[in-house]
mmCIF file of C-alpha atoms in Angstrom:
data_model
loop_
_atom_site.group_PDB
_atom_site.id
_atom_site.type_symbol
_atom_site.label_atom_id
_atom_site.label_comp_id
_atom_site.label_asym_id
_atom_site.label_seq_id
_atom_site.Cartn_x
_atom_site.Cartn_y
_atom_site.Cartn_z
ATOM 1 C CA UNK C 1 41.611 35.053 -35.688
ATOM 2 C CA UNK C 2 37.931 34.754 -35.460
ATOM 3 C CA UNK C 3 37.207 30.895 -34.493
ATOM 4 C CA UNK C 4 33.327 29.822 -36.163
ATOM 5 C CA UNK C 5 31.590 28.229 -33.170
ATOM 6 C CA UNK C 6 30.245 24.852 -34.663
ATOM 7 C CA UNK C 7 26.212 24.570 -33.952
ATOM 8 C CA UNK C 8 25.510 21.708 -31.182
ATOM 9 C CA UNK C 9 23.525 18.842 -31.274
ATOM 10 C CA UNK C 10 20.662 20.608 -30.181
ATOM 11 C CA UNK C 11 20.650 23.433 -32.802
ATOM 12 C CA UNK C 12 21.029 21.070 -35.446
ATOM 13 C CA UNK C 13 18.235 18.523 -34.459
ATOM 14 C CA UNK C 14 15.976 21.156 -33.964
ATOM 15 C CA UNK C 15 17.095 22.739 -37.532
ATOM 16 C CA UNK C 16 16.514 18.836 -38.594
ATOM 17 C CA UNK C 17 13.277 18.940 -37.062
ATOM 18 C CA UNK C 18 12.124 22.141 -38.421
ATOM 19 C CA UNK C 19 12.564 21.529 -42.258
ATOM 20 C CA UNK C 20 9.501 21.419 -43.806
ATOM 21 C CA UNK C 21 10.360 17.869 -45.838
ATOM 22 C CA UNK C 22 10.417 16.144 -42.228
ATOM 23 C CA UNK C 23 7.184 16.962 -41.144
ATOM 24 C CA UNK C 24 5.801 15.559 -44.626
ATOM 25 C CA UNK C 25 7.232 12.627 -43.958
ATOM 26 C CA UNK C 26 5.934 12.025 -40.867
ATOM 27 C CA UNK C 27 2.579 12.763 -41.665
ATOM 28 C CA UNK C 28 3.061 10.307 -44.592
ATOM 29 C CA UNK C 29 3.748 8.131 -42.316
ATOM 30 C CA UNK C 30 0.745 8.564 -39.926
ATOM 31 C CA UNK C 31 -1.750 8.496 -43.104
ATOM 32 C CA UNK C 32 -0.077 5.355 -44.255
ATOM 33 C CA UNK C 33 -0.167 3.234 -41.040
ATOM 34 C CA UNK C 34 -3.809 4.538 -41.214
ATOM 35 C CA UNK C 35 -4.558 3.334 -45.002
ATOM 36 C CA UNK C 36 -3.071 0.075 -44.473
ATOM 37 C CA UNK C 37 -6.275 -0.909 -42.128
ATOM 38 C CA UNK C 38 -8.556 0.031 -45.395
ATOM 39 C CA UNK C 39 -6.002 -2.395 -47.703
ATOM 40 C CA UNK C 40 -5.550 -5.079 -45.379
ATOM 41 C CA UNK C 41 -9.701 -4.565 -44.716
ATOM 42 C CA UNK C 42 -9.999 -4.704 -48.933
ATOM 43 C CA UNK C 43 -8.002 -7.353 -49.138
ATOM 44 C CA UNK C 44 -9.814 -10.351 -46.503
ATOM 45 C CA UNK C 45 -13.269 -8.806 -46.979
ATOM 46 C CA UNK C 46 -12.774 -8.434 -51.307
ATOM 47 C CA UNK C 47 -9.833 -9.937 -52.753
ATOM 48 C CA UNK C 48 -9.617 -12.988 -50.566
ATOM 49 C CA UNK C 49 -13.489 -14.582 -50.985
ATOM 50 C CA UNK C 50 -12.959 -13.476 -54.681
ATOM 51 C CA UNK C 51 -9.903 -15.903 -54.761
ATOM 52 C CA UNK C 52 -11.882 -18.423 -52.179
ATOM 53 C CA UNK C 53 -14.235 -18.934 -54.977
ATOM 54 C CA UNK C 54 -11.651 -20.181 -57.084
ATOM 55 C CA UNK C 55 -9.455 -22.369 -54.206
ATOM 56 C CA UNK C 56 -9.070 -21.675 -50.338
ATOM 57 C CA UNK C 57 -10.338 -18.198 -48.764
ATOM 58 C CA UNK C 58 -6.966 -17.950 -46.709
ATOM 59 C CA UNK C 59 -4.057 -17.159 -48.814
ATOM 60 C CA UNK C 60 -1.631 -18.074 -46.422
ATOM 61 C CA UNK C 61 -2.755 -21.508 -46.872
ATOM 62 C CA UNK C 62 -0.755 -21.731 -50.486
ATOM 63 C CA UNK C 63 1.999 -23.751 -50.481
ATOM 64 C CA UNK C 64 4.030 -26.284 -52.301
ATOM 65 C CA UNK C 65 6.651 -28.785 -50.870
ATOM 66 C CA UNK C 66 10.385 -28.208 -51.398
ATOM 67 C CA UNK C 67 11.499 -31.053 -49.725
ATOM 68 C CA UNK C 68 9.067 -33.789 -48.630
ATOM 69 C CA UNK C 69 7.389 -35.621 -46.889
ATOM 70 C CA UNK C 70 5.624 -32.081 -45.645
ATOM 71 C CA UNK C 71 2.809 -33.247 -43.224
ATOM 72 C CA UNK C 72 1.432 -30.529 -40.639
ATOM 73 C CA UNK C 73 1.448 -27.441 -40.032
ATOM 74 C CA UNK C 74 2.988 -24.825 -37.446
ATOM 75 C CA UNK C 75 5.492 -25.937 -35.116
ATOM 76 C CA UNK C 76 4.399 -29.772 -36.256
ATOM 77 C CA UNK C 77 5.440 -29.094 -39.528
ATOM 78 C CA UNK C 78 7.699 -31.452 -41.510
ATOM 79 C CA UNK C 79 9.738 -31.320 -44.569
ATOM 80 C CA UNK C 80 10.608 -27.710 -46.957
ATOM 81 C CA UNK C 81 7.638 -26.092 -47.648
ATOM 82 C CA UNK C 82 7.800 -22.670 -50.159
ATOM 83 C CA UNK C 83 4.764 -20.547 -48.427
ATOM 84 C CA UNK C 84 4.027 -18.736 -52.260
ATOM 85 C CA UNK C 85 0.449 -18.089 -50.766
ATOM 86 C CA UNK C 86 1.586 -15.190 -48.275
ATOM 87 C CA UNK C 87 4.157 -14.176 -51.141
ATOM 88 C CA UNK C 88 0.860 -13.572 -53.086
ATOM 89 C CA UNK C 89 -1.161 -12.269 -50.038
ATOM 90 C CA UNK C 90 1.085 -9.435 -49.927
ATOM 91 C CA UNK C 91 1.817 -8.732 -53.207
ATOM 92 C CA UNK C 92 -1.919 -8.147 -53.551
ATOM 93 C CA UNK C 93 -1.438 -5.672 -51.032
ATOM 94 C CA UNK C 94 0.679 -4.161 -52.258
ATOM 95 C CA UNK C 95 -0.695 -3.857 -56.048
ATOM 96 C CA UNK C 96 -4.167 -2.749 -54.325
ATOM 97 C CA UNK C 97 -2.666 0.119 -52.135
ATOM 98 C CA UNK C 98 -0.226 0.991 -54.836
ATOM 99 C CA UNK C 99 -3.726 1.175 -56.726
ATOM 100 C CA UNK C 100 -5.848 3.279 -54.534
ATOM 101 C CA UNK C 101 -2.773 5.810 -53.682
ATOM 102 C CA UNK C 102 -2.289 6.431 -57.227
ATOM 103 C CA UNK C 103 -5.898 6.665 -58.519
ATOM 104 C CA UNK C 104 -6.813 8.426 -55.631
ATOM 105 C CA UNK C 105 -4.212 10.612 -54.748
ATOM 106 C CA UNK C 106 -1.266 11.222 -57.443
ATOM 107 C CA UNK C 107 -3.585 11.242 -59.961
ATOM 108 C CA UNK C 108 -6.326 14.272 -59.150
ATOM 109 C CA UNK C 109 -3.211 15.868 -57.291
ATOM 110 C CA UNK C 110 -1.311 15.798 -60.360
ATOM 111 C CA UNK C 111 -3.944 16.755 -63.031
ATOM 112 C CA UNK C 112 -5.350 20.047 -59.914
ATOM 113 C CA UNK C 113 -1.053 21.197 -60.296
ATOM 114 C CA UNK C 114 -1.269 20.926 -64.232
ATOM 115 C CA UNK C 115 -4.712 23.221 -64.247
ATOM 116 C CA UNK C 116 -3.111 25.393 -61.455
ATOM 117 C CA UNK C 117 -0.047 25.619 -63.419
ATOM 118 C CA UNK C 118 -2.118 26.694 -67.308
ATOM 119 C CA UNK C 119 -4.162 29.270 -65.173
ATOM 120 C CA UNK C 120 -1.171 30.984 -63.873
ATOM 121 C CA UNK C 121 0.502 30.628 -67.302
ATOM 122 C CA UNK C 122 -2.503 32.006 -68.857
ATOM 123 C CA UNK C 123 -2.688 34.987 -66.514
ATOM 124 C CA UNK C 124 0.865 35.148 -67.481
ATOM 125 C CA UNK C 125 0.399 35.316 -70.912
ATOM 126 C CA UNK C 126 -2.267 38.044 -70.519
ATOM 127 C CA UNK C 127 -0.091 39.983 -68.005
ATOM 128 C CA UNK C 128 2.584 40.232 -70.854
ATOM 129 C CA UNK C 129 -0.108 41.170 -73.826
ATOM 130 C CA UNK C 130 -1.374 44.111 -71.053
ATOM 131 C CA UNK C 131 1.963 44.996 -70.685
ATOM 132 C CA UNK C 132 3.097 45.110 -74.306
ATOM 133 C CA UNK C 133 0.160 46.917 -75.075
ATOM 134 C CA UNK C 134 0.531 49.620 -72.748
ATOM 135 C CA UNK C 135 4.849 49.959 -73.944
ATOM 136 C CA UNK C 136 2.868 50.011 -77.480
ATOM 137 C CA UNK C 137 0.965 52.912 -75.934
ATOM 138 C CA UNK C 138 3.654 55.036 -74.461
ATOM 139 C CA UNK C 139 5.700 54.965 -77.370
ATOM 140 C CA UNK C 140 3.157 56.118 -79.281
ATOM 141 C CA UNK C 141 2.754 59.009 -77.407
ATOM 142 C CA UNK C 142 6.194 59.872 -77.157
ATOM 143 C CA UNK C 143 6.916 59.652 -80.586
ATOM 144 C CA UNK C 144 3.644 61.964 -81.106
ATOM 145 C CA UNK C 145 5.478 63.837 -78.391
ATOM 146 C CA UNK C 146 8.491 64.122 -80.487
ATOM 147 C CA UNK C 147 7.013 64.812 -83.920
ATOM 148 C CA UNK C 148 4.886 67.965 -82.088
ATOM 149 C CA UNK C 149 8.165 68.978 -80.509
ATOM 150 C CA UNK C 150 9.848 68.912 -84.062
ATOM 151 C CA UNK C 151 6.897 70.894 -86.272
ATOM 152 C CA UNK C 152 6.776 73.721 -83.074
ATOM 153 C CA UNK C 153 10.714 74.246 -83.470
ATOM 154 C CA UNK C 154 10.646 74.407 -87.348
ATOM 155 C CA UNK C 155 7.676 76.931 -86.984
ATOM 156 C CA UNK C 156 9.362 79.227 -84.912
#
């Protein structure tokens, strides 16, 4: 009997390693840690004045007491405080990169892959017509082919 030697650890990391899904990920991941400097940027130098107009520049500052009396802040801090001001700090981030990624990214990508995808239908579609054409063609001619080949044996 012919025993199937299991691939080690080795062979299958690198096999791991080697698929082409893991590499996109990790490049995802370098471009994101990257991008989140430009959001986080967006965010205190845009988003955060816009809303400092309206109350307090630093989000983080948003709060509202749970359980009081909630005096201080930090360590010094007293009482149940609900910190909805970060909550909404990072939501914000989150809506903005969402955002950019999209309208950036998915977007043009997705509408370049639908053009892609009508030119190559389209040279599809013409391929076929050439190709009908020239069957057309060639049964032409062997039906001409035929109809000589029938009038020279009646002849004779």
């Amino acid at each position: 009997m012919s025993e199937k030697k299991q691939p080690g650890v080795w062979e299958g990391f690198k096999a791991f390693l080697m698929r082409g899904n893991v590499i996109d990920l990790a490049v995802a991941v370098v471009i994101g840690a990257a991008f989140t400097n430009i959001v986080n940027s967006v965010v205190k130098g845009i988003i955060n004045p816009l809303v400092g107009a309206i109350g307090t520049q630093n989000l983080d500052g948003y709060s509202s007491c749970l359980k009081p009396p909630c005096t201080g802040t930090g360590d010094t801090a007293t009482g149940i405080r609900i910190m909805w001001g970060s909550v909404l700090g990072a939501t914000l981030s989150f809506v903005i990169t969402a955002a950019v990624v999209y309208f950036l990214m998915v977007l043009p990508t997705s509408k370049f892959l639908a053009r892609q995808a009508a030119r190559q239908k389209a040279k599809e579609g013409a391929q076929e017509i050439v190709e009908v054409s020239e069957l057309e063609v060639l049964k032409e001619i062997r039906d001409a082919l035929l109809a000589q080949r029938g009038s020279g044996n009646s002849r004779n």
